[in-house]
Amino acid sequence: MVLGRTTLALTAVTWLIASAALADEPMAQIQGVEDKYLRDAIQRALTQSKTSAQSRAEARRRARQAGEDSIAVLRAEGYYGYTVEPDVLDGDPPRAVVKITPGPVFLIADPRIDWSGAPPDEGTRQRAATAMRLTEGEPGRSADVVGAEGRVVAQVAKLGYADAAAEPREVVVDHADHTVRPAFKIAAGELVHLDGVQVVTEGRTNPAWVSRLAPWASGDVYDPEDVAELERRLRDTSVYDSISVSLAGTDKATAEGYRPVVVTLADRKARTIELGAGYSTSEGAGVDARWIRYNRLKRADTTTYALRFAKLEQRLGAELSLPHWRRPQQTLKLNSAVFRNDTDAYNETGATVGVDLTKRRQTTAYRTFGVSLDISQTKEQVNRDGAVAGRKLNLATFAGLAAYAWDFSDNILDPKRGWRLEARGEPTYVLGDTTVPYLKLTTQGSAYIPFGKQASTVLAGRLKLGAIVGGGVLDVPASRRFYAGGGGSVRGYAYQAIGPRLADNTPQGGISLVETSVELRQKITSKWSGVAFIDTGAIGTHNTPQREDFRAGAGLGVRYDLGFGPIRADVAVPMGRRKGDPAFQVYLSIGQSF
């Protein structure tokens, strides 16, 4: 089967190369253009043909079409005194040719704005003139002239004249002095002041809540960016199928002359169910189910009930998310769960409640503060004078959270360029059978560098650092320590297998952590990709891991693009096997490993 697929792939590549060679024939030859930039621009504009002209009539038709395409390019580049002569060269087959004399470049002269009706205020007129960005003496490209008109209208609208529009412009092309003299005729209309928000919906949203999202006050001068920002804030909630935000017409103006903004909303389905699954030889199989309800409180809220059932973790929880809580771009999340974790290092059963407040600082930058309380019972192994003994701890753990995250990658599940960075600090106080305060710090960053056409090759790297300050290994409960090894850490090793171990080979965990990953991702077909990777990691019982603590794993993987993201399968081997380490590990999941 592999040989058959390889042969098929080679055949397909050969066919594509041959097809490309046949398709790269322009409709006509270009003669007389010495300027390389202009010649290349004309060549790019010509229609391509897979076959040669079969008759002189067909060649003449192609020459005329190529001549029209050439004229469009010449005018776009500021050549208005051109001569274009379509012709046919004798031969078998006959070939179309276009003989071009570009002439001189025509230059911009005296660009101006003529106001139709009452002109706007002096400041607006000055900024509109600046927005043209047409400098006397520069080439009079037609695209620049058209673009200047659009910029003028946009600038006038930005300054509060919402009904600004362009009327037919006058552009004089003077062949005597080789100049282009554009005159734009702009109708500014009246200065518009905004009223409140009118919500049109048959859904569950409270109109008063939408009104509080508006980034303007009644009477403010119209700014199209404010209207766009209201739409962005509504879209960020992800609870609507469609959103429309637009300025009402003059017939909707209030007695003061203020115009409202009309918001039309269509709710998405009130409930959805999501299912997921994953598998690795080190962590076993796991399934996830989520039941999500939208807009129950009529303010774009989301309620999620989640169940996870896996070999290492069982969890049942609920979360309420309130976007734009108290102020825009701020999300409040309330969560609770009961859980059980069964790992080689410890067994833990308990319940947790927490609250997080996330503020979006920029488009892809977030700040989060939170607090949580866990009530749990932990069973762990400890060393006592060289022997192994069990320890059962009943604990109440209070934890705070301060986190900053930046995501400048181009895709959540399959990034090909950009970078991500997250830093977290968790001040923690443990009470019960043991008492210890400490600070847990972690930071993780990843970067993605594309190569080749359409990012067919991607070099990806990841670095994670962690430290626990204020508590030793035996002071900090086992469930709160650092561990490494497994699918989201160092592939090739079992879950928690990297780091110090007790006499019976039980993972001990540590108070410092280093992890790195490097992946080379290569696209093979439109759906399939291959990956080669090396992961390293270390767990230390001191402030930083020691040299002998480091372990590495390497492997290969395949990815299949599902459209929204890849499904991945990785096979990895440990490069420094110890007693109890398997010969290899297999991982199946959705999305890239990082």
Coordinates of C-alpha atoms in Angstrom, one line a residue:
M1 CA 0.0 0.0 0.0
V2 CA 2.9 2.4 0.8
L3 CA 4.6 1.6 -2.5
G4 CA 1.3 2.2 -4.3
R5 CA 0.8 5.6 -2.6
T6 CA 4.4 6.6 -3.4
T7 CA 4.0 5.8 -7.1
L8 CA 0.7 7.6 -7.2
A9 CA 2.3 10.7 -5.6
L10 CA 5.2 10.7 -8.0
T11 CA 2.8 10.4 -11.0
A12 CA 0.7 13.3 -9.6
V13 CA 3.8 15.5 -9.2
T14 CA 5.0 14.7 -12.8
W15 CA 1.5 15.5 -14.2
L16 CA 1.4 18.8 -12.3
I17 CA 4.8 19.9 -13.6
A18 CA 3.9 19.0 -17.2
S19 CA 0.5 20.8 -16.8
A20 CA 2.2 23.9 -15.4
A21 CA 4.7 24.0 -18.4
L22 CA 1.8 23.8 -20.9
A23 CA -0.2 26.5 -19.1
D24 CA 2.5 29.2 -18.9
E25 CA 2.0 30.6 -22.4
P26 CA 0.8 34.3 -22.5
M27 CA -1.9 35.4 -25.0
A28 CA 0.6 37.6 -26.8
Q29 CA 4.2 38.7 -27.0
I30 CA 5.1 42.2 -25.7
Q31 CA 7.5 44.4 -27.7
G32 CA 8.9 47.8 -27.2
V33 CA 8.7 48.1 -23.4
E34 CA 12.2 48.6 -22.0
D35 CA 11.3 49.2 -18.3
K36 CA 11.5 45.8 -16.6
Y37 CA 9.0 46.7 -13.8
L38 CA 6.4 47.9 -16.4
R39 CA 7.0 45.0 -18.7
D40 CA 6.5 42.5 -15.8
A41 CA 3.3 44.2 -14.8
I42 CA 1.9 43.9 -18.3
Q43 CA 2.9 40.3 -18.6
R44 CA 1.2 39.5 -15.3
A45 CA -2.0 41.1 -16.6
L46 CA -2.2 39.1 -19.8
T47 CA -4.5 36.1 -19.9
Q48 CA -2.7 32.7 -20.1
S49 CA -3.5 30.0 -22.6
K50 CA -2.8 26.3 -22.6
T51 CA -2.6 26.2 -26.5
S52 CA -1.3 28.3 -29.3
A53 CA -3.6 30.2 -31.7
Q54 CA -4.9 27.9 -34.5
S55 CA -5.5 30.6 -37.1
R56 CA -4.7 34.2 -37.9
A57 CA -8.2 35.3 -36.9
E58 CA -7.7 33.7 -33.5
A59 CA -4.2 35.4 -33.2
R60 CA -5.7 38.8 -34.0
R61 CA -8.4 38.3 -31.4
R62 CA -5.8 37.5 -28.8
A63 CA -3.6 40.5 -29.8
R64 CA -6.6 42.9 -29.4
Q65 CA -7.4 41.4 -26.0
A66 CA -3.8 41.7 -24.9
G67 CA -3.7 45.3 -26.2
E68 CA -6.7 46.2 -24.0
D69 CA -5.1 44.5 -21.0
S70 CA -1.8 46.4 -21.7
I71 CA -3.7 49.8 -21.9
A72 CA -5.2 49.2 -18.5
V73 CA -1.8 48.5 -17.0
L74 CA -0.2 51.6 -18.7
R75 CA -2.9 53.9 -17.4
A76 CA -2.6 52.3 -13.9
E77 CA 1.1 53.1 -13.9
G78 CA 0.7 56.7 -15.1
Y79 CA 1.4 56.3 -18.9
Y80 CA -1.3 58.2 -20.8
G81 CA 0.7 59.1 -24.0
Y82 CA 1.1 55.5 -25.1
T83 CA 0.8 53.9 -28.5
V84 CA -0.4 50.3 -28.5
E85 CA -0.5 48.3 -31.8
P86 CA -1.9 44.7 -31.8
D87 CA -0.4 42.6 -34.6
V88 CA 0.1 39.1 -35.8
L89 CA 3.5 37.5 -36.6
D90 CA 3.6 35.1 -39.5
G91 CA 4.5 31.5 -38.8
D92 CA 3.0 28.2 -38.0
P93 CA 1.2 28.7 -35.8
P94 CA 0.7 32.5 -36.1
R95 CA 1.5 34.4 -33.0
A96 CA -0.2 37.4 -31.4
V97 CA 2.1 40.4 -30.6
V98 CA 1.5 43.8 -29.0
K99 CA 3.9 46.6 -30.0
I100 CA 3.9 49.3 -27.3
T101 CA 5.5 52.7 -27.0
P102 CA 4.8 53.7 -23.4
G103 CA 5.6 57.4 -23.8
P104 CA 6.5 59.6 -20.8
V105 CA 5.1 59.1 -17.3
F106 CA 2.4 61.7 -16.5
L107 CA 2.8 63.4 -13.1
I108 CA 0.3 64.6 -10.5
A109 CA -0.4 68.3 -10.5
D110 CA -2.7 70.5 -8.4
P111 CA -4.9 67.8 -6.7
R112 CA -7.9 69.4 -5.0
I113 CA -11.3 68.8 -3.3
D114 CA -14.4 70.6 -4.4
W115 CA -17.2 70.4 -1.8
S116 CA -20.7 69.8 -3.0
G117 CA -23.2 71.6 -0.8
A118 CA -22.2 73.0 2.6
P119 CA -18.5 72.2 3.3
P120 CA -17.5 70.6 6.6
D121 CA -15.6 72.6 9.3
E122 CA -12.1 73.9 8.6
G123 CA -10.3 71.1 10.6
T124 CA -12.1 68.4 8.6
R125 CA -11.3 70.1 5.3
Q126 CA -7.6 70.2 6.2
R127 CA -7.5 66.5 7.3
A128 CA -9.4 65.5 4.2
A129 CA -6.8 67.3 2.0
T130 CA -4.0 65.4 3.9
A131 CA -5.8 62.1 3.5
M132 CA -5.5 62.4 -0.3
R133 CA -1.8 61.6 -0.1
L134 CA -1.3 62.8 -3.7
T135 CA 2.0 64.6 -4.0
E136 CA 2.7 66.9 -6.9
G137 CA 5.4 65.5 -9.2
E138 CA 4.6 61.8 -8.4
P139 CA 3.4 59.5 -11.2
G140 CA -0.3 59.9 -11.8
R141 CA -1.3 56.3 -11.4
S142 CA -5.1 55.8 -11.8
A143 CA -5.2 53.5 -8.8
D144 CA -3.7 56.2 -6.6
V145 CA -6.3 58.7 -7.8
V146 CA -9.2 56.3 -7.1
G147 CA -7.7 55.4 -3.7
A148 CA -7.3 59.1 -2.8
E149 CA -11.0 59.6 -3.3
G150 CA -11.8 56.7 -1.0
R151 CA -9.5 57.9 1.7
V152 CA -11.0 61.4 1.6
V153 CA -14.6 60.0 2.0
A154 CA -13.4 57.7 4.9
Q155 CA -11.6 60.6 6.7
V156 CA -14.6 62.9 6.5
A157 CA -16.9 60.1 7.8
K158 CA -14.4 59.3 10.5
L159 CA -14.7 63.0 11.7
G160 CA -18.5 62.7 12.2
Y161 CA -20.0 63.3 8.7
A162 CA -21.6 59.9 8.4
D163 CA -23.3 60.6 5.1
A164 CA -20.2 61.8 3.3
A165 CA -20.2 60.5 -0.3
A166 CA -18.2 61.1 -3.5
E167 CA -19.8 62.6 -6.6
P168 CA -18.4 62.1 -10.1
R169 CA -14.8 63.3 -10.0
E170 CA -13.0 65.3 -12.8
V171 CA -9.5 64.2 -13.8
V172 CA -7.8 66.2 -16.5
V173 CA -5.0 64.4 -18.3
D174 CA -3.0 67.2 -20.0
H175 CA -0.9 65.9 -22.9
A176 CA 0.7 69.3 -23.4
D177 CA 2.7 69.2 -20.1
H178 CA 2.2 65.5 -19.2
T179 CA 0.2 66.1 -16.0
V180 CA -2.8 64.5 -14.3
R181 CA -5.0 67.0 -12.5
P182 CA -7.6 65.3 -10.2
A183 CA -10.5 67.2 -8.7
F184 CA -12.7 65.3 -6.3
K185 CA -16.2 66.4 -5.6
I186 CA -17.3 65.4 -2.1
A187 CA -20.7 65.9 -0.5
A188 CA -20.0 66.0 3.3
G189 CA -23.6 66.2 4.6
E190 CA -24.3 67.3 8.1
L191 CA -22.3 66.5 11.3
V192 CA -24.0 63.5 13.0
H193 CA -24.4 63.1 16.7
L194 CA -25.3 59.7 18.1
D195 CA -28.2 58.7 20.2
G196 CA -28.5 55.3 22.0
V197 CA -28.9 51.8 20.7
Q198 CA -32.0 50.2 19.2
V199 CA -32.0 46.4 19.5
V200 CA -33.9 44.4 17.0
T201 CA -34.1 40.7 18.0
E202 CA -36.5 37.9 18.5
G203 CA -33.9 36.2 20.8
R204 CA -33.3 36.2 24.5
T205 CA -30.9 39.2 24.8
N206 CA -31.8 42.1 27.1
P207 CA -31.6 45.3 25.1
A208 CA -30.5 47.3 28.1
W209 CA -27.4 45.1 28.4
V210 CA -26.5 45.7 24.7
S211 CA -26.9 49.5 25.3
R212 CA -24.4 49.4 28.1
L213 CA -21.8 48.0 25.6
A214 CA -21.9 51.1 23.4
P215 CA -18.5 52.9 23.5
W216 CA -20.2 56.3 23.2
A217 CA -22.6 58.5 25.1
S218 CA -25.8 60.1 23.7
G219 CA -24.8 63.3 22.0
D220 CA -21.2 62.2 21.0
V221 CA -20.1 62.9 17.5
Y222 CA -20.4 59.9 15.2
D223 CA -17.3 57.8 14.7
P224 CA -17.5 54.7 12.5
E225 CA -14.9 53.0 14.7
D226 CA -17.2 53.2 17.7
V227 CA -20.0 51.5 15.7
A228 CA -17.5 48.8 14.6
E229 CA -16.3 48.3 18.2
L230 CA -19.8 47.6 19.4
E231 CA -20.1 44.9 16.7
R232 CA -16.8 43.4 17.8
R233 CA -17.9 43.3 21.4
L234 CA -21.0 41.4 20.5
R235 CA -19.1 39.0 18.2
D236 CA -16.6 38.3 21.0
T237 CA -19.4 36.6 23.0
S238 CA -19.9 33.8 20.4
V239 CA -23.5 33.4 21.3
Y240 CA -25.1 34.8 18.1
D241 CA -25.5 33.4 14.6
S242 CA -25.6 36.8 13.0
I243 CA -25.0 40.4 14.1
S244 CA -25.7 43.6 12.2
V245 CA -24.7 47.1 13.6
S246 CA -25.5 50.2 11.5
L247 CA -26.3 53.9 11.9
A248 CA -30.0 54.6 11.5
G249 CA -31.2 56.9 8.7
T250 CA -32.0 60.6 9.1
D251 CA -35.7 59.7 9.4
K252 CA -35.0 58.0 12.7
A253 CA -33.3 61.1 14.2
T254 CA -34.6 62.3 17.6
A255 CA -35.9 65.8 18.3
E256 CA -32.4 66.9 19.2
G257 CA -31.2 65.6 15.8
Y258 CA -29.4 62.6 17.3
R259 CA -29.4 59.4 15.3
P260 CA -29.5 55.9 17.0
V261 CA -27.5 52.9 16.1
V262 CA -29.6 49.8 15.1
V263 CA -28.4 46.4 16.4
T264 CA -30.0 43.3 14.8
L265 CA -29.2 40.0 16.6
A266 CA -30.1 36.4 15.8
D267 CA -29.3 34.0 18.6
R268 CA -27.5 30.7 18.0
K269 CA -29.1 27.5 19.2
A270 CA -29.8 27.6 22.9
R271 CA -27.9 24.3 23.6
T272 CA -25.0 22.3 22.1
I273 CA -23.3 19.1 22.9
E274 CA -19.6 18.5 22.3
L275 CA -17.7 15.3 22.4
G276 CA -13.9 14.6 22.3
A277 CA -11.5 11.8 22.9
G278 CA -7.8 11.1 23.1
Y279 CA -5.4 8.2 23.6
S280 CA -1.8 7.6 24.5
T281 CA 0.0 4.5 25.6
S282 CA 1.3 6.4 28.7
E283 CA -1.9 8.0 29.8
G284 CA -4.5 5.7 28.4
A285 CA -7.8 6.7 26.7
G286 CA -9.9 9.6 27.7
V287 CA -13.3 11.0 26.7
D288 CA -14.8 14.5 27.2
A289 CA -18.4 15.6 27.0
R290 CA -19.7 19.1 27.3
W291 CA -23.3 20.4 27.4
I292 CA -23.3 24.1 26.7
R293 CA -26.2 26.5 27.2
Y294 CA -26.2 30.0 25.8
N295 CA -27.8 33.3 26.9
R296 CA -29.8 31.9 29.8
L297 CA -29.4 35.2 31.7
K298 CA -30.1 37.3 28.6
R299 CA -26.7 38.9 28.5
A300 CA -24.7 36.7 26.2
D301 CA -23.6 34.3 29.0
T302 CA -22.4 30.8 28.5
T303 CA -23.0 27.9 31.0
T304 CA -20.9 24.8 30.5
Y305 CA -21.4 21.4 32.1
A306 CA -18.3 19.2 31.5
L307 CA -17.5 15.5 32.1
R308 CA -14.1 14.0 31.7
F309 CA -13.6 10.3 32.1
A310 CA -10.0 9.1 31.7
K311 CA -7.6 6.6 33.2
L312 CA -5.7 9.3 35.1
E313 CA -8.6 11.8 35.7
Q314 CA -12.3 11.8 36.3
R315 CA -14.0 15.2 36.6
L316 CA -17.5 16.6 36.7
G317 CA -17.8 20.4 36.7
A318 CA -19.8 23.4 35.7
E319 CA -18.7 26.9 34.6
L320 CA -20.6 30.1 34.1
S321 CA -19.0 32.7 31.8
L322 CA -20.2 36.3 31.8
P323 CA -18.6 38.4 29.0
H324 CA -18.3 42.2 29.4
W325 CA -18.9 41.9 33.1
R326 CA -19.2 45.4 34.6
R327 CA -17.1 46.8 31.8
P328 CA -16.3 45.9 28.2
Q329 CA -13.6 43.3 27.3
Q330 CA -13.8 41.8 30.9
T331 CA -15.1 38.3 31.4
L332 CA -16.0 36.8 34.8
K333 CA -15.9 33.0 35.1
L334 CA -17.4 31.1 38.0
N335 CA -16.5 27.4 38.2
S336 CA -16.9 24.3 40.4
A337 CA -16.1 20.7 40.1
V338 CA -15.7 17.3 41.9
F339 CA -12.7 15.3 40.8
R340 CA -10.5 12.2 41.2
N341 CA -6.9 11.9 40.0
D342 CA -5.2 8.4 39.9
T343 CA -1.6 8.7 38.9
D344 CA 1.6 6.9 39.7
A345 CA 2.7 9.7 42.0
Y346 CA -0.5 10.2 44.0
N347 CA -4.2 9.6 44.3
E348 CA -6.4 12.7 45.0
T349 CA -10.1 13.1 45.5
G350 CA -11.8 16.4 46.2
A351 CA -13.9 19.3 45.1
T352 CA -13.0 22.8 43.9
V353 CA -14.7 26.2 43.5
G354 CA -13.1 29.2 41.9
V355 CA -13.6 32.6 40.2
D356 CA -11.5 34.2 37.4
L357 CA -11.6 37.7 36.0
T358 CA -10.0 38.1 32.5
K359 CA -9.4 41.4 30.9
R360 CA -8.5 41.7 27.2
R361 CA -5.8 44.3 27.0
Q362 CA -5.2 44.1 23.2
T363 CA -6.7 42.1 20.4
T364 CA -4.7 39.0 21.5
A365 CA -3.4 39.9 25.0
Y366 CA -5.1 38.9 28.2
R367 CA -4.7 39.5 31.9
T368 CA -6.4 37.2 34.4
F369 CA -6.8 37.3 38.2
G370 CA -8.5 34.6 40.2
V371 CA -8.9 32.7 43.4
S372 CA -9.9 29.1 44.2
L373 CA -10.5 26.8 47.1
D374 CA -9.9 23.0 46.9
I375 CA -11.0 20.5 49.6
S376 CA -9.2 17.3 48.9
Q377 CA -7.7 14.0 50.3
T378 CA -4.4 13.1 48.9
K379 CA -2.6 9.7 49.2
E380 CA 1.1 9.8 48.3
Q381 CA 4.3 7.9 48.8
V382 CA 7.2 9.4 50.8
N383 CA 10.7 8.3 51.8
R384 CA 11.3 7.7 55.5
D385 CA 14.9 6.8 56.3
G386 CA 15.3 5.0 53.0
A387 CA 12.1 3.1 53.2
V388 CA 8.8 3.8 51.4
A389 CA 5.7 4.7 53.4
G390 CA 2.3 5.9 52.5
R391 CA 0.9 9.3 53.6
K392 CA -2.7 10.4 53.6
L393 CA -3.4 14.1 53.8
N394 CA -6.7 15.9 54.2
L395 CA -6.2 19.4 52.9
A396 CA -7.8 22.8 52.2
T397 CA -5.9 24.7 49.6
F398 CA -6.4 28.4 48.9
A399 CA -4.8 29.6 45.7
G400 CA -4.6 32.9 43.9
L401 CA -3.8 33.5 40.3
A402 CA -2.2 36.3 38.3
A403 CA -1.6 35.5 34.6
Y404 CA -0.8 37.3 31.5
A405 CA -1.1 35.8 28.0
W406 CA -0.2 36.9 24.5
D407 CA -1.2 35.0 21.4
F408 CA 0.1 36.4 18.1
S409 CA -0.1 33.1 16.3
D410 CA -2.3 32.7 13.2
N411 CA -4.3 29.7 14.3
I412 CA -5.4 28.1 17.6
L413 CA -5.2 24.4 16.6
D414 CA -2.7 24.6 13.7
P415 CA -0.3 27.6 14.0
K416 CA 2.1 28.2 11.1
R417 CA 3.5 31.6 12.1
G418 CA 3.7 34.0 15.0
W419 CA 4.3 33.3 18.7
R420 CA 2.6 32.8 22.1
L421 CA 3.6 33.5 25.6
E422 CA 2.0 33.0 29.0
A423 CA 3.2 33.8 32.5
R424 CA 1.4 32.6 35.7
G425 CA 1.9 33.2 39.4
E426 CA -0.1 31.3 42.0
P427 CA 0.3 32.2 45.6
T428 CA -0.9 29.2 47.6
Y429 CA -1.6 28.4 51.2
V430 CA -2.2 24.8 52.3
L431 CA -4.0 24.0 55.5
G432 CA -4.9 20.7 57.2
D433 CA -2.7 17.7 57.9
T434 CA 0.2 19.9 56.7
T435 CA 0.6 23.6 56.5
V436 CA 2.7 25.4 54.0
P437 CA 2.6 28.7 52.1
Y438 CA 4.4 28.9 48.7
L439 CA 4.5 30.6 45.4
K440 CA 4.2 28.6 42.2
L441 CA 5.6 30.3 39.0
T442 CA 5.3 29.0 35.5
T443 CA 6.0 30.6 32.1
Q444 CA 5.6 29.0 28.6
G445 CA 6.4 30.4 25.2
S446 CA 6.2 29.0 21.7
A447 CA 7.2 30.3 18.2
Y448 CA 6.3 29.2 14.7
I449 CA 8.5 30.0 11.6
P450 CA 7.1 29.2 8.2
F451 CA 9.2 28.3 5.1
G452 CA 8.3 27.7 1.5
K453 CA 5.1 28.6 -0.5
Q454 CA 2.0 28.7 1.6
A455 CA 4.0 27.8 4.7
S456 CA 4.5 24.2 3.6
T457 CA 7.3 23.8 6.1
V458 CA 7.0 25.1 9.7
L459 CA 9.7 25.1 12.4
A460 CA 8.1 25.2 15.8
G461 CA 9.7 25.6 19.2
R462 CA 8.4 25.6 22.8
L463 CA 10.0 26.4 26.2
K464 CA 8.4 26.0 29.6
L465 CA 9.9 27.0 32.9
G466 CA 8.6 26.5 36.4
A467 CA 9.6 27.1 40.0
I468 CA 8.0 26.7 43.5
V469 CA 9.3 29.2 46.0
G470 CA 8.9 28.8 49.7
G471 CA 8.4 25.1 50.0
G472 CA 10.5 21.9 49.7
V473 CA 9.6 18.8 47.9
L474 CA 8.1 17.0 50.9
D475 CA 6.5 20.2 52.2
V476 CA 4.4 20.7 49.0
P477 CA 1.6 18.1 48.6
A478 CA 2.4 15.7 45.7
S479 CA -0.6 16.9 43.7
R480 CA 0.8 20.5 43.6
R481 CA 4.4 19.6 42.5
F482 CA 5.9 19.7 39.0
Y483 CA 6.0 16.6 36.9
A484 CA 7.2 16.0 33.3
G485 CA 6.6 13.2 30.8
G486 CA 3.8 12.3 28.5
G487 CA 1.9 13.7 25.5
G488 CA 1.8 17.3 26.5
S489 CA 5.3 17.3 27.9
V490 CA 8.2 15.1 26.9
R491 CA 6.9 12.5 24.5
G492 CA 8.5 9.0 24.6
Y493 CA 8.2 8.8 28.4
A494 CA 5.2 7.7 30.6
Y495 CA 3.1 10.4 32.3
Q496 CA 5.2 11.8 35.3
A497 CA 8.1 9.5 34.4
I498 CA 10.8 12.2 34.2
G499 CA 12.3 13.4 37.4
P500 CA 13.3 11.9 40.8
R501 CA 11.8 8.6 41.8
L502 CA 11.3 6.8 45.1
A503 CA 12.8 3.3 45.9
D504 CA 9.7 1.6 44.4
N505 CA 10.0 3.7 41.2
T506 CA 7.1 6.0 42.2
P507 CA 7.5 9.5 40.6
Q508 CA 8.4 12.0 43.4
G509 CA 7.9 15.3 41.5
G510 CA 9.9 18.4 42.1
I511 CA 9.9 22.1 42.7
S512 CA 11.6 23.2 39.5
L513 CA 10.8 22.4 35.9
V514 CA 12.3 22.9 32.4
E515 CA 10.8 21.6 29.2
T516 CA 11.7 22.2 25.5
S517 CA 10.3 21.0 22.3
V518 CA 11.4 21.4 18.6
E519 CA 9.2 20.2 15.7
L520 CA 9.7 20.3 12.0
R521 CA 6.3 20.1 10.3
Q522 CA 6.2 19.3 6.6
K523 CA 3.1 19.5 4.5
I524 CA 2.9 16.4 2.1
T525 CA -0.5 16.8 0.5
S526 CA -3.4 19.2 1.0
K527 CA -4.6 17.0 3.9
W528 CA -1.6 15.1 5.1
S529 CA 1.5 16.4 6.9
G530 CA 4.5 14.8 8.6
V531 CA 6.3 15.8 11.8
A532 CA 9.7 15.1 13.3
F533 CA 10.3 16.2 16.9
I534 CA 12.7 16.2 19.9
D535 CA 11.4 16.9 23.4
T536 CA 13.5 17.5 26.5
G537 CA 12.6 18.0 30.1
A538 CA 13.9 18.0 33.7
I539 CA 12.3 18.0 37.2
G540 CA 14.5 19.2 40.0
T541 CA 14.3 19.0 43.8
H542 CA 16.3 22.2 44.1
N543 CA 15.7 25.7 42.8
T544 CA 16.8 24.7 39.3
P545 CA 17.1 21.2 37.8
Q546 CA 20.6 19.7 37.6
R547 CA 22.3 18.5 34.5
E548 CA 21.7 14.9 35.3
D549 CA 18.0 15.5 35.7
F550 CA 17.4 16.1 31.9
R551 CA 15.8 13.5 29.7
A552 CA 15.0 13.6 26.0
G553 CA 12.6 11.9 23.7
A554 CA 12.3 11.9 19.9
G555 CA 9.9 10.7 17.3
L556 CA 7.8 11.1 14.2
G557 CA 4.2 11.8 13.6
V558 CA 1.5 12.4 11.0
R559 CA -1.2 15.0 10.8
Y560 CA -4.5 14.9 8.9
D561 CA -6.3 18.2 8.4
L562 CA -10.0 18.1 9.4
G563 CA -10.6 21.6 8.2
F564 CA -10.9 23.2 11.6
G565 CA -7.6 21.7 12.8
P566 CA -5.4 18.5 12.5
I567 CA -5.8 15.2 14.1
R568 CA -2.4 14.0 15.2
A569 CA -0.7 10.6 15.8
D570 CA 2.8 10.6 17.2
V571 CA 5.2 7.8 18.0
A572 CA 8.1 8.6 20.3
V573 CA 11.0 6.8 22.0
P574 CA 12.9 7.8 25.2
M575 CA 16.5 8.6 24.6
G576 CA 17.6 7.9 28.1
R577 CA 15.6 4.9 29.3
R578 CA 15.6 4.0 33.0
K579 CA 14.1 1.1 34.8
G580 CA 10.3 1.0 34.1
D581 CA 10.5 3.2 31.0
P582 CA 8.7 1.7 27.9
A583 CA 10.5 1.2 24.6
F584 CA 8.1 3.7 22.9
Q585 CA 4.9 5.6 23.3
V586 CA 1.9 6.4 21.0
Y587 CA -0.2 9.5 21.2
L588 CA -3.5 10.4 19.4
S589 CA -5.2 13.7 19.8
I590 CA -6.7 16.7 18.0
G591 CA -4.6 19.8 17.3
Q592 CA -0.8 20.3 17.1
S593 CA 1.1 19.3 20.2
F594 CA 1.8 23.0 20.9

